[in-house]
XYZ file of C-alpha atoms in Angstrom:
380
model
C -44.208 -33.918 -18.762
C -41.947 -33.147 -15.818
C -40.098 -29.833 -16.067
C -36.315 -29.806 -15.753
C -34.760 -27.169 -13.496
C -32.611 -24.707 -15.380
C -29.361 -23.533 -13.824
C -28.660 -19.917 -14.649
C -24.986 -19.023 -14.668
C -24.151 -15.415 -14.074
C -22.439 -13.690 -16.950
C -18.829 -12.623 -16.369
C -19.973 -8.995 -16.282
C -22.713 -9.524 -13.715
C -20.438 -11.754 -11.629
C -17.773 -9.052 -11.443
C -20.366 -6.483 -10.464
C -21.890 -8.756 -7.835
C -18.596 -9.683 -6.190
C -16.819 -6.341 -6.405
C -19.827 -4.166 -5.521
C -20.247 -5.545 -1.999
C -19.532 -2.997 0.758
C -16.818 -3.872 3.260
C -16.202 -2.673 6.816
C -12.686 -1.601 7.784
C -13.007 -0.912 11.502
C -15.467 2.030 11.636
C -15.288 2.801 7.918
C -17.668 1.277 5.408
C -16.128 1.226 1.935
C -18.798 1.105 -0.803
C -17.122 -1.657 -2.817
C -14.103 -3.969 -2.905
C -11.931 -1.891 -5.268
C -9.045 0.151 -3.882
C -6.552 2.339 -5.699
C -3.002 1.260 -4.886
C -0.510 3.960 -3.812
C 1.682 5.123 -6.694
C 4.365 7.813 -6.429
C 3.974 10.476 -9.131
C 6.080 13.457 -7.944
C 3.483 16.011 -9.067
C 3.458 18.078 -5.847
C 6.071 20.867 -5.983
C 7.076 21.918 -2.501
C 5.301 18.846 -1.202
C 1.926 20.532 -1.735
C -0.854 18.638 -3.545
C -2.555 21.067 -5.914
C -5.621 21.201 -8.105
C -4.265 18.572 -10.511
C -3.749 16.119 -7.625
C -7.300 16.784 -6.412
C -8.651 16.033 -9.886
C -6.487 12.929 -10.252
C -7.931 11.225 -7.183
C -11.501 12.547 -7.460
C -11.759 11.364 -11.063
C -11.034 7.784 -10.035
C -13.401 7.936 -7.060
C -16.162 9.224 -9.338
C -15.539 6.260 -11.656
C -16.212 3.722 -8.930
C -13.061 3.219 -6.861
C -14.286 2.580 -3.317
C -11.071 3.339 -1.424
C -8.276 5.627 -2.553
C -4.871 4.984 -0.972
C -2.802 8.030 -1.823
C 0.724 8.001 -3.103
C 3.312 7.842 -0.344
C 3.463 11.071 1.681
C 6.457 12.007 3.808
C 5.890 12.259 7.557
C 7.308 15.214 9.448
C 10.865 14.009 9.923
C 13.734 15.592 8.009
C 15.159 12.249 6.858
C 11.799 10.883 5.691
C 12.215 11.555 1.960
C 14.383 12.674 -0.903
C 12.271 14.748 -3.279
C 10.669 18.177 -3.087
C 8.011 17.011 -5.554
C 6.688 14.113 -3.468
C 3.805 15.312 -1.267
C 4.338 15.785 2.450
C 1.839 15.123 5.208
C 2.965 17.921 7.488
C 3.034 21.683 7.208
C 0.138 24.133 6.991
C 0.099 24.531 3.207
C 0.592 20.828 2.561
C -2.208 19.749 4.903
C -4.544 22.402 3.497
C -3.955 20.906 0.063
C -4.675 17.407 1.337
C -7.880 18.550 3.046
C -9.160 19.682 -0.345
C -8.194 16.327 -1.892
C -10.199 14.465 0.758
C -13.152 16.802 0.277
C -13.201 16.224 -3.486
C -12.924 12.441 -3.160
C -15.836 12.410 -0.707
C -17.901 14.589 -3.038
C -17.245 12.027 -5.791
C -18.535 9.183 -3.602
C -15.252 7.604 -2.532
C -13.249 7.146 0.655
C -9.580 8.031 1.061
C -6.585 7.327 3.305
C -3.091 8.835 3.038
C -0.115 6.520 2.919
C 2.365 7.720 5.556
C 5.973 7.133 4.526
C 9.558 7.284 5.747
C 12.127 5.941 3.299
C 14.937 5.358 5.823
C 18.208 4.160 4.342
C 16.919 4.473 0.775
C 17.556 8.212 1.097
C 20.547 9.604 -0.818
C 22.691 12.217 0.849
C 22.120 15.855 -0.097
C 18.659 15.411 -1.563
C 15.657 17.691 -1.025
C 13.530 18.590 0.784
C 16.091 18.733 3.625
C 19.498 18.376 2.043
C 21.467 18.212 5.319
C 19.380 15.392 6.785
C 21.212 12.067 7.019
C 19.837 8.775 5.793
C 19.046 6.583 8.779
C 17.793 3.111 9.496
C 17.981 0.327 12.044
C 21.656 -0.438 11.359
C 22.769 2.074 8.745
C 22.536 -0.600 6.025
C 20.798 -0.007 2.718
C 18.361 -2.602 1.313
C 20.970 -3.584 -1.290
C 23.305 -4.605 1.554
C 25.707 -1.651 1.366
C 26.355 0.566 4.352
C 26.251 3.784 2.354
C 26.539 7.121 4.137
C 23.698 6.701 6.595
C 23.547 6.140 10.337
C 22.086 3.619 12.714
C 19.162 5.181 14.539
C 19.569 6.130 18.192
C 16.773 5.693 20.701
C 16.106 9.410 20.353
C 15.809 8.990 16.574
C 13.310 6.175 17.097
C 11.190 8.389 19.347
C 11.259 11.231 16.825
C 10.060 9.006 13.995
C 7.355 7.419 16.139
C 6.127 10.902 16.979
C 6.157 11.953 13.326
C 3.928 9.043 12.292
C 1.532 9.695 15.181
C 1.296 13.403 14.382
C 0.594 12.687 10.713
C -2.145 10.208 11.597
C -3.794 12.673 13.952
C -3.643 15.312 11.223
C -5.260 12.921 8.748
C -8.272 12.431 11.005
C -8.449 16.139 11.822
C -8.572 17.267 8.172
C -11.181 14.729 7.095
C -9.472 11.552 5.876
C -11.123 8.179 6.470
C -8.115 6.307 7.878
C -4.363 6.003 7.365
C -2.004 3.510 5.769
C 1.501 3.004 7.148
C 4.077 2.124 4.491
C 5.936 -0.879 5.879
C 6.860 -2.477 2.547
C 9.432 -2.548 -0.262
C 12.570 -1.909 1.771
C 11.617 1.450 3.297
C 12.173 2.367 6.948
C 9.553 0.259 8.734
C 10.363 -2.688 6.498
C 14.073 -2.187 7.203
C 13.349 -2.981 10.844
C 11.273 -6.069 9.995
C 13.845 -7.586 7.621
C 16.945 -9.368 8.919
C 18.904 -8.151 5.904
C 18.825 -4.542 7.122
C 18.166 -4.929 10.847
C 21.338 -6.122 12.568
C 20.770 -4.373 15.860
C 21.813 -6.051 19.082
C 19.475 -4.098 21.386
C 15.780 -4.729 22.028
C 14.916 -3.622 18.470
C 16.859 -6.368 16.699
C 17.370 -10.097 16.817
C 14.642 -12.651 16.208
C 11.530 -11.888 14.092
C 9.474 -10.769 17.106
C 12.213 -8.420 18.332
C 12.465 -6.924 14.853
C 8.784 -5.968 15.054
C 9.260 -3.922 18.234
C 9.867 -0.529 16.610
C 7.135 -1.012 14.015
C 4.680 -2.112 16.706
C 5.540 1.031 18.678
C 4.801 3.144 15.604
C 1.470 1.363 15.147
C 0.575 1.770 18.829
C 1.396 5.489 18.758
C -0.695 5.959 15.634
C -3.543 3.978 17.176
C -3.415 6.162 20.305
C -3.401 9.397 18.283
C -6.691 8.731 16.466
C -10.187 7.684 17.471
C -10.930 4.027 18.130
C -13.000 3.566 14.963
C -10.441 5.239 12.661
C -8.885 2.497 10.460
C -5.146 1.878 10.607
C -3.912 -0.025 7.547
C -0.431 -1.543 7.396
C 1.176 -2.277 4.035
C 3.955 -4.828 4.003
C 5.788 -7.048 1.532
C 8.237 -9.897 1.389
C 10.185 -8.382 -1.551
C 12.323 -5.237 -1.457
C 13.005 -2.797 -4.258
C 16.655 -3.891 -4.370
C 15.994 -7.534 -3.498
C 12.988 -8.997 -5.296
C 13.594 -12.473 -3.856
C 13.887 -11.284 -0.245
C 11.507 -12.743 2.310
C 10.497 -11.714 5.803
C 9.155 -15.198 6.439
C 9.820 -18.612 4.895
C 6.885 -20.324 6.600
C 3.401 -19.409 7.848
C 4.693 -19.772 11.402
C 7.423 -17.192 10.801
C 4.921 -14.847 9.186
C 2.573 -15.208 12.154
C 5.400 -14.237 14.514
C 5.783 -10.947 12.608
C 2.125 -10.100 12.054
C 0.734 -10.972 15.490
C 2.527 -8.135 17.368
C 1.426 -5.631 14.719
C -2.199 -6.751 14.935
C -2.022 -6.558 18.728
C -0.571 -3.024 18.512
C -3.582 -1.791 16.561
C -3.460 -2.671 12.868
C -7.035 -3.005 11.581
C -6.253 -3.994 7.977
C -3.198 -5.531 6.309
C -2.318 -4.547 2.727
C -0.134 -7.390 1.457
C 2.007 -6.206 -1.448
C 3.043 -8.793 -4.028
C 4.289 -8.436 -7.585
C 1.739 -10.964 -8.908
C -1.391 -11.538 -6.832
C -1.991 -15.050 -8.200
C 1.254 -16.597 -6.914
C 0.892 -18.897 -3.862
C 2.953 -17.639 -0.938
C 3.958 -20.930 0.712
C 4.210 -24.507 -0.511
C 1.216 -26.727 0.086
C -1.422 -24.011 -0.226
C -2.843 -21.859 -3.001
C -3.301 -18.900 -0.658
C -1.481 -15.736 -1.679
C 0.171 -13.389 0.833
C -3.068 -11.539 1.594
C -4.834 -14.872 2.023
C -2.298 -16.139 4.516
C -2.366 -12.811 6.339
C -6.119 -13.002 6.811
C -5.940 -16.642 7.883
C -3.247 -15.938 10.474
C -4.498 -12.638 11.915
C -8.239 -12.726 11.305
C -7.968 -9.128 10.098
C -9.357 -7.829 6.779
C -6.758 -7.830 4.015
C -6.129 -6.099 0.702
C -4.405 -7.949 -2.138
C -2.401 -6.246 -4.867
C -0.040 -7.165 -7.699
C -0.554 -6.834 -11.456
C -4.351 -6.782 -11.160
C -5.907 -6.588 -14.629
C -2.547 -6.765 -16.407
C -0.323 -9.577 -17.650
C 3.093 -8.590 -16.349
C 4.347 -7.206 -13.034
C 4.990 -3.531 -12.389
C 8.764 -3.897 -12.051
C 8.962 -3.909 -15.841
C 7.156 -0.571 -15.916
C 10.260 1.013 -14.357
C 12.100 0.001 -17.540
C 9.417 1.631 -19.682
C 7.715 -1.629 -20.614
C 3.978 -1.963 -21.177
C 1.633 -4.795 -20.246
C -1.419 -6.302 -21.986
C -4.840 -6.584 -20.368
C -5.489 -9.742 -18.354
C -8.841 -11.083 -17.149
C -9.775 -11.093 -13.464
C -11.710 -14.371 -13.247
C -9.221 -16.013 -10.877
C -9.140 -12.863 -8.760
C -12.933 -12.995 -8.470
C -12.757 -16.675 -7.503
C -10.417 -15.840 -4.644
C -12.473 -12.848 -3.537
C -15.636 -14.942 -3.632
C -13.956 -17.478 -1.333
C -13.108 -14.629 1.076
C -9.386 -15.309 0.708
C -9.017 -11.539 1.089
C -11.418 -8.607 1.379
C -10.340 -5.946 -1.114
C -8.387 -5.662 -4.342
C -5.938 -2.802 -4.899
C -5.414 -1.787 -8.526
C -2.300 0.107 -9.558
C -1.091 0.519 -13.140
C -4.453 -0.381 -14.687
C -6.031 2.571 -12.824
C -3.099 4.824 -13.587
C -3.552 4.029 -17.267
C -7.355 4.225 -17.251
C -9.251 6.322 -14.664
C -12.469 4.566 -15.760
C -11.153 1.050 -15.045
C -13.463 0.409 -12.094
C -16.547 1.710 -13.897
C -15.804 -0.442 -16.927
C -15.245 -3.604 -14.886
C -18.352 -3.073 -12.767
C -20.464 -2.438 -15.871
C -19.067 -5.369 -17.858
C -17.370 -3.118 -20.409
C -14.190 -5.183 -20.328
C -13.767 -4.858 -24.082
C -12.947 -1.187 -23.433
C -10.078 -1.875 -21.037
C -6.709 -0.585 -22.167
C -3.270 -2.170 -22.104
C -0.692 -0.447 -19.934
C 1.518 2.003 -21.835
C 4.384 3.137 -19.626
C 5.206 6.115 -21.846
C 1.630 7.346 -22.162
C 0.914 7.437 -18.435
C 3.518 10.135 -17.942
C 1.045 12.615 -19.426
C -2.156 11.246 -17.836
C -3.966 12.726 -14.860
């Protein structure tokens, strides 16, 4: 009797482990798996100094299987960069000493880590810490909600100062032992304010068409690239949406998106982190590719996807104190298996459950927890 071949289908647990456990190269850095921790502001660093609790927070997640930690946003060394004395800073002797210990602990736990370098631009409110007298500033003095506020349009000298601050922070990151850097160019903050026509109304070389609007951001990227070694990864996070304009778009077509991304890739971006509210939503009509998928297709660079991974409901509702139930990741795995993108950044699910990566990789999905916005305020 002739034997019939038997097709063995991988179990959901083994499939997740197989797909997510593959190492990935980001320039000169090899990340042990495809899981990243998304940056999430927590305001647990009085004086801008990350302490023992911050070290434990990141190391605990690295020990549980997160391959790449992207820290919460950290203010670069420019007085107008932020508006809280409890958000960590990436400048200053005490602050950098604290971050060096964070990197050391994450490495000891088996993970890799990059700081997210941040300038909030016109989002800043007047009179806020850490430098109360510093003015809000942006490309045209216009806030992401369309109001002019009390800020100022940046002078050429201001542009140079901010470029220098990003470069100095990147150099410091490499010096104290980090594995790369991420530049925050998303969600309506300073770099994004230059990319978006809604906030960039300049009439000089830094405003105008989409390519002109990339000029300042490309100069930041180039300065960062020049301040670190050639193999040190430079990640750029960007988004279509803004925190005050969820329907805003940098680009309506793939061609418009290419015009924005190409100068940034040429300036030295190694990896694009494409921020969306829901990772499963197609970005443009006629294709199922999400924003990270289109970014990889257009630039050829590795990409990181993010947006409600593991949860049914986007994070905007978390700001209103709403929770979110657990959602499966089968479609996410399908996309990752097709190489639509290279890594998956997990936000609220990892904030809620430090063991999320370990559970997913081991097939313990029945142990995953729904997101509880109130409970996470006390978690570390």
